[in-house]
Short mmCIF file of C-alpha atoms and ligand atoms in Angstrom, two decimals:
data_model
loop_
_atom_site.label_atom_id
_atom_site.label_comp_id
_atom_site.label_asym_id
_atom_site.label_seq_id
_atom_site.Cartn_x
_atom_site.Cartn_y
_atom_site.Cartn_z
CA MET A 543 -8.60 -46.19 28.48
CA SER A 544 -6.15 -48.67 26.95
CA ILE A 545 -6.21 -50.10 23.44
CA LEU A 546 -4.24 -52.98 21.92
CA ILE A 547 -3.96 -53.10 18.13
CA LYS A 548 -3.02 -56.67 17.23
CA ASN A 549 -1.02 -58.01 14.34
CA GLY A 550 -1.16 -55.01 12.01
CA HIS A 551 1.22 -54.09 9.19
CA VAL A 552 2.76 -51.11 10.98
CA ALA A 553 4.39 -48.48 8.78
CA ASN A 554 6.54 -45.49 9.64
CA ALA A 555 8.55 -43.34 7.25
CA SER A 556 11.64 -45.40 8.01
CA GLU A 557 10.33 -48.99 7.78
CA ASP A 558 7.33 -51.29 7.94
CA TYR A 559 6.83 -54.53 9.85
CA THR A 560 4.16 -56.66 11.52
CA ALA A 561 3.58 -55.81 15.18
CA ASP A 562 1.15 -55.04 17.98
CA VAL A 563 0.74 -51.49 19.27
CA TYR A 564 -0.34 -50.80 22.84
CA ILE A 565 -1.86 -47.46 23.86
CA GLU A 566 -2.65 -46.05 27.28
CA GLY A 567 -4.39 -42.72 27.68
CA GLU A 568 -3.24 -40.45 24.86
CA LYS A 569 0.13 -42.09 24.19
CA ILE A 570 1.71 -45.10 22.52
CA ILE A 571 3.30 -47.20 25.28
CA ALA A 572 4.66 -50.28 23.52
CA ILE A 573 5.28 -51.73 20.06
CA GLY A 574 6.34 -55.32 19.43
CA ALA A 575 5.42 -58.85 18.41
CA ASN A 576 2.80 -60.67 20.55
CA LEU A 577 2.50 -57.97 23.21
CA ASN A 578 1.06 -59.32 26.42
CA TYR A 579 -1.09 -56.46 27.74
CA LYS A 580 -4.66 -56.60 29.00
CA ALA A 581 -6.41 -53.72 27.28
CA ASP A 582 -9.90 -52.23 27.63
CA LYS A 583 -10.30 -52.64 23.87
CA THR A 584 -8.52 -54.91 21.40
CA ILE A 585 -8.55 -54.25 17.66
CA ASP A 586 -7.59 -57.09 15.32
CA ALA A 587 -5.59 -55.46 12.51
CA THR A 588 -4.62 -58.65 10.67
CA GLY A 589 -4.30 -57.82 6.99
CA LYS A 590 -4.61 -54.08 7.72
CA VAL A 591 -2.13 -51.24 7.47
CA VAL A 592 -1.42 -49.29 10.69
CA ILE A 593 0.05 -45.81 10.16
CA PRO A 594 0.54 -42.52 12.00
CA GLY A 595 -2.39 -40.12 11.76
CA GLY A 596 -2.26 -37.94 8.69
CA ILE A 597 -1.16 -34.32 8.96
CA ASP A 598 -2.50 -31.94 6.33
CA PRO A 599 -0.39 -28.79 6.63
CA HIS A 600 -2.39 -26.80 4.09
CA VAL A 601 -6.08 -26.18 4.76
CA HIS A 602 -8.35 -23.13 4.85
CA LEU A 603 -11.22 -23.42 7.31
CA ASP A 604 -13.82 -20.68 7.64
CA MET A 605 -11.53 -18.38 5.65
CA PRO A 606 -12.69 -15.05 4.26
CA PHE A 607 -11.86 -14.98 0.54
CA MET A 608 -13.25 -13.23 -2.54
CA GLY A 609 -16.27 -11.87 -0.69
CA THR A 610 -17.33 -15.11 0.97
CA PHE A 611 -16.05 -17.76 3.42
CA SER A 612 -14.76 -21.28 2.76
CA SER A 613 -17.66 -23.58 3.60
CA ASP A 614 -16.01 -25.93 6.11
CA ASP A 615 -15.43 -24.57 9.59
CA TYR A 616 -13.27 -26.13 12.30
CA THR A 617 -15.98 -28.63 13.19
CA THR A 618 -17.03 -29.87 9.75
CA GLY A 619 -13.51 -29.61 8.36
CA THR A 620 -11.65 -31.53 11.05
CA ARG A 621 -14.47 -34.09 11.25
CA ALA A 622 -14.29 -34.78 7.51
CA ALA A 623 -10.51 -34.95 7.81
CA LEU A 624 -10.79 -37.68 10.47
CA PHE A 625 -13.03 -39.79 8.24
CA GLY A 626 -10.17 -39.87 5.75
CA GLY A 627 -7.40 -40.53 8.29
CA THR A 628 -6.12 -36.97 8.79
CA THR A 629 -5.84 -36.33 12.53
CA MET A 630 -4.17 -32.93 12.40
CA VAL A 631 -4.36 -29.88 10.16
CA ILE A 632 -2.43 -26.64 9.91
CA ASP A 633 -4.70 -23.76 8.93
CA PHE A 634 -3.65 -20.31 7.75
CA ILE A 635 -4.19 -17.12 9.71
CA LEU A 636 -4.39 -14.12 7.38
CA GLN A 637 -3.03 -10.81 8.61
CA THR A 638 -5.14 -7.93 7.31
CA GLN A 639 -2.95 -5.32 5.62
CA GLY A 640 -2.61 -2.36 8.00
CA ASP A 641 -3.44 -4.50 11.04
CA SER A 642 -1.35 -6.59 13.44
CA LEU A 643 -0.50 -10.30 13.55
CA TYR A 644 -1.94 -10.52 17.05
CA ASN A 645 -5.36 -9.23 15.97
CA ALA A 646 -5.38 -11.85 13.23
CA LEU A 647 -4.37 -14.54 15.73
CA ARG A 648 -7.26 -13.59 18.01
CA THR A 649 -9.71 -13.80 15.12
CA TRP A 650 -8.57 -17.34 14.29
CA GLN A 651 -8.56 -18.40 17.93
CA LYS A 652 -12.25 -17.46 18.04
CA LYS A 653 -12.95 -19.50 14.89
CA SER A 654 -11.33 -22.60 16.36
CA ALA A 655 -11.96 -22.47 20.13
CA GLY A 656 -13.96 -25.49 21.25
CA LYS A 657 -14.83 -26.43 17.68
CA ALA A 658 -12.19 -28.80 16.36
CA LEU A 659 -12.41 -32.57 16.60
CA GLY A 660 -8.85 -33.20 15.40
CA ASP A 661 -5.71 -31.35 16.48
CA TYR A 662 -4.67 -28.19 14.70
CA SER A 663 -2.07 -25.47 14.41
CA TYR A 664 -1.70 -22.29 12.40
CA HIS A 665 0.68 -20.85 9.87
CA MET A 666 0.77 -17.05 10.12
CA ALA A 667 0.35 -15.33 6.77
CA VAL A 668 2.35 -12.10 6.75
CA THR A 669 0.66 -9.74 4.29
CA ASP A 670 2.08 -6.47 5.60
CA PHE A 671 5.69 -6.52 6.75
CA ASN A 672 6.93 -3.53 8.77
CA ASP A 673 8.85 -2.89 12.03
CA ASN A 674 5.89 -3.87 14.19
CA THR A 675 5.34 -7.05 12.20
CA ALA A 676 9.00 -7.93 12.70
CA LYS A 677 8.57 -7.74 16.47
CA GLU A 678 5.38 -9.78 16.34
CA VAL A 679 7.07 -12.48 14.26
CA VAL A 680 9.48 -13.02 17.16
CA ASP A 681 6.58 -13.17 19.62
CA MET A 682 4.73 -15.71 17.47
CA ILE A 683 7.75 -18.01 17.55
CA GLU A 684 8.74 -17.48 21.19
CA LYS A 685 5.35 -17.10 22.88
CA GLU A 686 2.68 -18.64 20.67
CA GLY A 687 4.33 -21.73 19.19
CA ILE A 688 3.64 -20.50 15.65
CA THR A 689 6.89 -21.00 13.77
CA SER A 690 5.94 -20.85 10.07
CA PHE A 691 5.12 -17.71 8.12
CA LYS A 692 3.20 -17.78 4.87
CA THR A 693 3.85 -15.25 2.15
CA PHE A 694 2.12 -14.49 -1.14
CA MET A 695 3.96 -13.41 -4.28
CA ALA A 696 0.51 -12.82 -5.88
CA TYR A 697 -2.81 -11.11 -4.97
CA LYS A 698 -1.43 -7.56 -5.01
CA GLY A 699 -3.34 -5.13 -2.82
CA ALA A 700 -4.75 -7.88 -0.63
CA LEU A 701 -2.18 -10.50 0.37
CA MET A 702 1.01 -9.91 -1.59
CA ILE A 703 4.26 -8.62 -0.12
CA ASP A 704 6.99 -7.29 -2.39
CA ASP A 705 10.48 -8.76 -2.74
CA GLY A 706 11.98 -6.21 -0.36
CA GLN A 707 9.54 -7.14 2.39
CA MET A 708 10.14 -10.81 1.62
CA VAL A 709 13.89 -10.54 2.16
CA GLN A 710 13.47 -8.56 5.39
CA LEU A 711 10.95 -11.09 6.70
CA MET A 712 13.29 -13.95 5.83
CA LYS A 713 16.09 -12.36 7.85
CA VAL A 714 13.92 -12.04 10.97
CA VAL A 715 12.49 -15.54 10.61
CA LYS A 716 15.92 -17.05 10.06
CA ASP A 717 17.39 -15.33 13.14
CA ASN A 718 14.57 -16.66 15.31
CA GLY A 719 14.28 -20.27 14.17
CA GLY A 720 11.25 -20.21 11.89
CA MET A 721 10.33 -21.13 8.32
CA VAL A 722 9.00 -18.97 5.49
CA THR A 723 6.43 -20.63 3.26
CA VAL A 724 5.24 -19.21 -0.02
CA HIS A 725 2.51 -19.11 -2.61
CA ALA A 726 4.99 -18.78 -5.46
CA THR A 727 3.38 -17.33 -8.55
CA ASN A 728 4.16 -14.08 -10.35
CA GLY A 729 1.16 -11.94 -9.41
CA ASP A 730 1.84 -9.10 -11.84
CA MET A 731 2.02 -11.42 -14.84
CA ILE A 732 -1.17 -13.22 -13.81
CA ASP A 733 -3.08 -9.99 -13.13
CA SER A 734 -2.19 -8.71 -16.59
CA MET A 735 -3.33 -11.93 -18.28
CA ILE A 736 -6.59 -11.95 -16.33
CA ALA A 737 -7.24 -8.33 -17.36
CA LYS A 738 -6.45 -9.12 -20.99
CA ASN A 739 -8.75 -12.12 -21.10
CA ARG A 740 -11.60 -10.25 -19.45
CA SER A 741 -11.25 -7.35 -21.90
CA LEU A 742 -11.46 -9.82 -24.79
CA GLY A 743 -14.68 -11.26 -23.37
CA ASN A 744 -13.04 -14.55 -22.38
CA ARG A 745 -15.03 -15.23 -19.22
CA ALA A 746 -15.27 -19.05 -18.94
CA PRO A 747 -13.40 -21.05 -16.23
CA LEU A 748 -10.94 -22.21 -18.90
CA TYR A 749 -9.45 -18.70 -18.89
CA HIS A 750 -8.62 -18.99 -15.20
CA TYR A 751 -6.25 -21.75 -16.28
CA LEU A 752 -4.94 -19.89 -19.32
CA SER A 753 -4.18 -16.79 -17.22
CA GLN A 754 -1.78 -18.71 -14.96
CA PRO A 755 0.66 -20.54 -17.24
CA GLU A 756 3.51 -22.65 -15.91
CA VAL A 757 6.07 -19.86 -16.37
CA THR A 758 4.33 -17.71 -13.74
CA GLU A 759 4.96 -20.40 -11.15
CA ALA A 760 8.43 -21.42 -12.34
CA GLU A 761 9.66 -17.81 -12.29
CA ALA A 762 8.37 -17.08 -8.78
CA SER A 763 9.65 -20.39 -7.40
CA ALA A 764 13.13 -19.61 -8.72
CA ARG A 765 13.02 -16.07 -7.32
CA PHE A 766 11.89 -17.29 -3.90
CA THR A 767 14.60 -19.95 -3.94
CA ASP A 768 17.26 -17.34 -4.73
CA MET A 769 16.05 -15.10 -1.91
CA LEU A 770 16.23 -18.04 0.50
CA ASN A 771 19.75 -18.76 -0.65
CA TYR A 772 20.73 -15.12 -0.14
CA THR A 773 19.27 -14.87 3.36
CA GLY A 774 20.01 -18.42 4.55
CA CYS A 775 16.40 -18.77 5.68
CA LYS A 776 14.58 -22.11 5.68
CA GLY A 777 11.77 -22.21 3.14
CA TYR A 778 8.84 -24.24 1.91
CA ILE A 779 6.92 -23.83 -1.33
CA VAL A 780 3.24 -24.69 -0.89
CA HIS A 781 1.11 -26.31 -3.60
CA LEU A 782 3.83 -26.68 -6.24
CA THR A 783 2.16 -27.98 -9.39
CA CYS A 784 4.51 -28.14 -12.34
CA GLU A 785 7.73 -29.32 -13.90
CA GLY A 786 9.14 -25.80 -14.38
CA ALA A 787 8.79 -24.88 -10.71
CA LEU A 788 10.20 -28.22 -9.61
CA ASN A 789 13.19 -27.69 -11.88
CA ALA A 790 13.90 -24.39 -10.09
CA VAL A 791 14.17 -26.32 -6.84
CA ARG A 792 16.22 -29.07 -8.48
CA GLU A 793 18.62 -26.45 -9.83
CA ALA A 794 19.13 -25.14 -6.29
CA THR A 795 20.27 -28.58 -5.11
CA LYS A 796 23.35 -28.09 -7.30
CA ARG A 797 24.57 -25.44 -4.86
CA ASN A 798 23.62 -27.77 -1.98
CA GLN A 799 20.53 -25.74 -1.09
CA THR A 800 17.43 -27.46 0.28
CA VAL A 801 14.05 -25.96 -0.49
CA ASN A 802 11.10 -27.90 0.87
CA VAL A 803 8.31 -28.63 -1.56
CA GLU A 804 4.68 -29.47 -0.99
CA THR A 805 2.33 -30.57 -3.72
CA CYS A 806 -1.36 -31.30 -3.31
CA ILE A 807 -3.26 -34.46 -4.14
CA GLN A 808 -5.22 -32.82 -6.97
CA TYR A 809 -2.06 -32.00 -8.91
CA LEU A 810 -1.12 -35.68 -8.85
CA VAL A 811 -4.46 -37.12 -9.93
CA LEU A 812 -6.37 -34.44 -11.87
CA ASP A 813 -5.33 -32.45 -14.94
CA ALA A 814 -6.25 -29.33 -16.89
CA SER A 815 -8.49 -31.18 -19.35
CA LEU A 816 -11.23 -30.66 -16.72
CA TYR A 817 -11.34 -26.98 -17.72
CA GLN A 818 -12.42 -27.90 -21.25
CA GLN A 819 -16.11 -27.68 -20.44
CA ASP A 820 -18.59 -24.94 -19.66
CA PHE A 821 -19.14 -23.61 -16.18
CA ASP A 822 -18.65 -27.07 -14.62
CA GLY A 823 -14.91 -26.38 -14.79
CA ALA A 824 -15.46 -23.93 -11.91
CA LYS A 825 -15.29 -26.93 -9.56
CA TRP A 826 -11.55 -27.02 -10.17
CA VAL A 827 -10.87 -23.30 -10.24
CA MET A 828 -8.01 -23.02 -7.78
CA SER A 829 -4.64 -21.27 -7.78
CA PRO A 830 -2.37 -22.49 -9.16
CA PRO A 831 -4.66 -24.33 -11.57
CA LEU A 832 -4.48 -28.01 -12.49
CA ARG A 833 -1.68 -28.70 -14.97
CA GLU A 834 -0.75 -31.15 -17.73
CA LYS A 835 -0.07 -34.90 -17.65
CA LYS A 836 3.65 -34.21 -18.04
CA ASP A 837 3.55 -32.20 -14.81
CA GLN A 838 1.91 -35.08 -12.96
CA GLU A 839 4.74 -37.31 -14.10
CA ALA A 840 7.31 -34.75 -12.98
CA LEU A 841 5.67 -34.56 -9.53
CA TRP A 842 5.56 -38.35 -9.02
CA ALA A 843 9.23 -38.48 -10.01
CA GLY A 844 9.99 -35.53 -7.72
CA ILE A 845 8.43 -37.46 -4.84
CA ASN A 846 10.68 -40.45 -5.38
CA GLN A 847 13.70 -38.19 -5.89
CA GLY A 848 13.05 -36.67 -2.46
CA LEU A 849 12.36 -33.19 -3.85
CA VAL A 850 8.63 -33.21 -3.10
CA LYS A 851 8.31 -33.85 0.62
CA VAL A 852 4.66 -33.34 1.47
CA VAL A 853 1.31 -34.06 -0.19
CA ALA A 854 -1.32 -31.69 1.23
CA THR A 855 -4.70 -30.50 -0.08
CA ASP A 856 -5.04 -26.70 -0.01
CA HIS A 857 -8.57 -27.66 1.09
CA CYS A 858 -10.65 -24.53 0.50
CA PRO A 859 -14.20 -25.67 -0.19
CA PHE A 860 -17.09 -23.67 -1.54
CA THR A 861 -20.63 -24.75 -2.29
CA TRP A 862 -21.84 -24.84 -5.87
CA GLU A 863 -23.94 -21.79 -5.09
CA GLN A 864 -20.85 -19.89 -3.94
CA LYS A 865 -19.06 -20.87 -7.16
CA GLN A 866 -21.91 -19.17 -9.10
CA MET A 867 -20.41 -15.82 -8.03
CA GLY A 868 -18.24 -16.28 -11.11
CA LYS A 869 -20.94 -17.53 -13.45
CA ASP A 870 -20.21 -14.74 -15.94
CA ASP A 871 -16.60 -14.02 -15.03
CA PHE A 872 -13.93 -16.58 -14.17
CA SER A 873 -12.05 -14.00 -12.08
CA LYS A 874 -14.93 -13.92 -9.59
CA ILE A 875 -15.13 -17.68 -9.00
CA PRO A 876 -14.03 -18.36 -5.41
CA ASN A 877 -10.73 -20.24 -5.71
CA GLY A 878 -10.44 -23.63 -4.08
CA HIS A 879 -11.80 -27.16 -3.94
CA PRO A 880 -12.75 -29.71 -1.26
CA ALA A 881 -10.19 -32.46 -0.59
CA ILE A 882 -9.43 -32.69 3.14
CA GLU A 883 -11.34 -35.99 3.45
CA HIS A 884 -9.86 -37.84 0.50
CA ARG A 885 -6.16 -36.92 0.38
CA MET A 886 -4.95 -40.08 2.12
CA GLU A 887 -7.24 -42.56 0.33
CA LEU A 888 -6.52 -41.04 -3.09
CA LEU A 889 -2.77 -41.11 -2.50
CA PHE A 890 -2.91 -44.65 -1.11
CA SER A 891 -4.92 -45.84 -4.10
CA GLU A 892 -3.00 -43.98 -6.82
CA GLY A 893 0.38 -44.17 -5.12
CA VAL A 894 0.82 -47.30 -3.00
CA ASN A 895 -1.66 -49.59 -4.71
CA LYS A 896 -0.40 -48.60 -8.17
CA ASN A 897 3.24 -49.11 -7.10
CA ARG A 898 4.26 -45.52 -7.70
CA ILE A 899 5.42 -45.14 -4.10
CA THR A 900 6.21 -47.46 -1.19
CA LEU A 901 4.18 -47.60 1.99
CA PRO A 902 6.90 -45.87 4.08
CA LYS A 903 7.06 -43.12 1.41
CA PHE A 904 3.29 -42.72 1.76
CA VAL A 905 3.70 -42.18 5.51
CA GLU A 906 6.52 -39.70 4.91
CA LEU A 907 4.38 -37.67 2.48
CA THR A 908 1.14 -37.68 4.47
CA SER A 909 2.46 -37.30 8.01
CA THR A 910 6.11 -37.60 9.02
CA ASN A 911 7.67 -34.89 6.88
CA ALA A 912 5.04 -32.32 7.86
CA ALA A 913 5.65 -33.16 11.54
CA LYS A 914 9.42 -32.78 11.10
CA LEU A 915 9.36 -29.63 8.97
CA PHE A 916 6.84 -27.84 11.18
CA GLY A 917 8.27 -28.66 14.60
CA MET A 918 6.00 -31.46 15.89
CA TYR A 919 8.19 -34.56 15.58
CA PRO A 920 8.36 -37.06 17.30
CA ARG A 921 5.16 -36.22 19.20
CA LYS A 922 3.32 -36.36 15.86
CA GLY A 923 4.13 -38.12 12.61
CA ASN A 924 5.26 -41.53 13.80
CA ILE A 925 4.20 -44.68 15.53
CA GLY A 926 6.78 -44.63 18.29
CA ILE A 927 6.90 -45.08 22.03
CA GLY A 928 5.79 -41.86 23.74
CA ALA A 929 4.19 -40.40 20.61
CA ASP A 930 0.58 -39.21 20.54
CA ALA A 931 -1.66 -42.17 19.75
CA ASP A 932 -2.96 -40.68 16.49
CA ILE A 933 -3.29 -43.88 14.50
CA VAL A 934 -5.04 -44.84 11.29
CA ILE A 935 -5.97 -48.38 10.32
CA ILE A 936 -6.49 -48.83 6.59
CA ASN A 937 -8.01 -51.82 4.87
CA PRO A 938 -5.67 -51.87 1.83
CA LYS A 939 -7.90 -53.97 -0.42
CA LYS A 940 -11.31 -52.45 0.22
CA THR A 941 -12.65 -50.36 -2.65
CA HIS A 942 -15.18 -47.56 -2.47
CA VAL A 943 -16.44 -44.76 -4.66
CA ILE A 944 -16.07 -41.08 -3.77
CA SER A 945 -19.25 -39.05 -4.01
CA ALA A 946 -20.72 -35.81 -2.66
CA LYS A 947 -23.68 -37.95 -1.56
CA THR A 948 -21.55 -39.73 1.02
CA HIS A 949 -18.69 -37.39 1.84
CA ASN A 950 -18.57 -35.46 5.11
CA MET A 951 -17.30 -32.12 3.83
CA ASN A 952 -19.72 -29.20 3.91
CA THR A 953 -20.09 -28.82 0.18
CA ASP A 954 -22.57 -30.22 -2.30
CA TYR A 955 -20.18 -31.41 -5.01
CA SER A 956 -16.98 -33.39 -5.17
CA GLY A 957 -14.02 -32.76 -7.43
CA TYR A 958 -13.59 -36.56 -7.44
CA GLU A 959 -17.19 -37.68 -8.05
CA GLY A 960 -17.26 -41.31 -9.16
CA PHE A 961 -13.56 -41.97 -8.46
CA GLU A 962 -13.08 -45.56 -7.34
CA VAL A 963 -10.34 -45.86 -4.74
CA THR A 964 -8.77 -48.99 -3.32
CA GLY A 965 -7.84 -48.69 0.36
CA LYS A 966 -10.31 -47.52 2.97
CA THR A 967 -9.73 -45.75 6.29
CA GLU A 968 -11.53 -48.02 8.74
CA THR A 969 -10.45 -46.98 12.22
CA VAL A 970 -8.91 -43.73 13.44
CA LEU A 971 -7.55 -43.10 16.92
CA MET A 972 -7.19 -39.48 17.96
CA ARG A 973 -4.82 -39.13 20.94
CA GLY A 974 -5.87 -42.54 22.22
CA LYS A 975 -9.60 -42.18 21.67
CA VAL A 976 -11.49 -44.07 18.98
CA ALA A 977 -12.55 -41.25 16.67
CA ILE A 978 -13.74 -43.18 13.61
CA GLU A 979 -15.15 -46.71 13.62
CA ASN A 980 -17.77 -48.41 11.40
CA ASP A 981 -18.12 -45.21 9.36
CA LYS A 982 -19.16 -43.24 12.43
CA CYS A 983 -17.44 -40.36 14.18
CA LEU A 984 -17.29 -40.99 17.93
CA ILE A 985 -15.64 -37.84 19.25
CA GLU A 986 -17.09 -34.39 19.78
CA PRO A 987 -16.13 -30.84 18.83
CA GLY A 988 -13.65 -29.52 21.38
CA TYR A 989 -11.60 -32.73 21.56
CA GLY A 990 -9.12 -31.27 19.09
CA GLN A 991 -6.38 -29.15 20.62
CA PHE A 992 -4.09 -26.42 19.41
CA VAL A 993 -0.57 -27.82 19.02
CA ARG A 994 2.29 -25.47 19.92
CA ARG A 995 5.16 -26.04 17.54
CA SER A 996 8.90 -25.99 18.13
CA LYS A 997 11.48 -23.92 16.34
CA VAL A 998 12.66 -25.28 13.01
CA SER A 999 16.11 -26.79 13.44
ZN1 ZN B 1281 -3.89 -22.32 0.26
#
């Protein structure tokens, strides 16, 4: 199968220009003005934006959490992602404390085998670091193509490792060419505030927010940054939400240290005023919680300053019925919200169309930087000769309204209900196959492949 995309506004992280793109099989073969190829299919992209497929490096599909499972599996999750222009996701494997990384890997391989429509990889969450884990970390990098290791500074007794384990893990990961990523919040402080609020009878979703103030994230981000500096390990802070945490990273630049920062679309476009209602606020119960307007401004500035490198989702959907588990107690509300489908359109609308960011910056944030940081560039994350033909064609002027009635995620509410966005994903190619066209998905579960990742240079 060959495809010729004609006359589109092609954008990479480095530049944008008008060109044709020619694809054969799964790869991009040629890029240039007025290409003279006879293709099986020609797409007229005049007036459209042509970008590399989105990479969402922070999703949770079919994940066990708080006594239930996130409601999108590899099929529904990657399918919804494609509708919004995300052609690849990186999911998180969770090691069970007391068990091995390999057992966890096998569990996630079963969840994903034959089910994904888009491509995928895994981060390995290390929740129990010991001598055996250290050996397995090396095997993950060398044998399995899993080069990033997630850590939690919160959720004691379930996911958290202590600072001693963190430093030892960083040393092993550094010596073997990997990256340590982190959920950076001070778990002890948060646990004490949750306990205090519950004992006072403060059980509404608002108290989820009030139990995780900015300082808990700023403190942990600074501590993680210092431990990276001490060990020389490469690091990445996931879902950074606030000015205080960003300032910790900014401070580190003064000693010429680079710490990679991801934020998520919700922290750019939603704020904590959504918690000022009764149980409906449970829709946005996630950790860290939504923050203030001033934090949104700090994050947009951090993007343009080059401090925030990736906009992900932390997609972890639950149905409204699942959220009822916390009807009488905010601490029992499953944490997470659905966003995998709308990350790119929301960022395009709020970022590019509102002149907060340029089109190349949009590509950097949604695709290229994730590909580079996680060992997939230049196969993924750019429109370049020899790259995978994961390509998204956006109509930049078309408006539409987000609603649970029309979205493709397996959940019955939307955190963005009624949001009007300008810029619509119209066509998506997934390794050279037309995956989305005319609002229909044309590929089947099993098309998506596991992507082995390179060491982090
Ligand atoms: Zn997450």
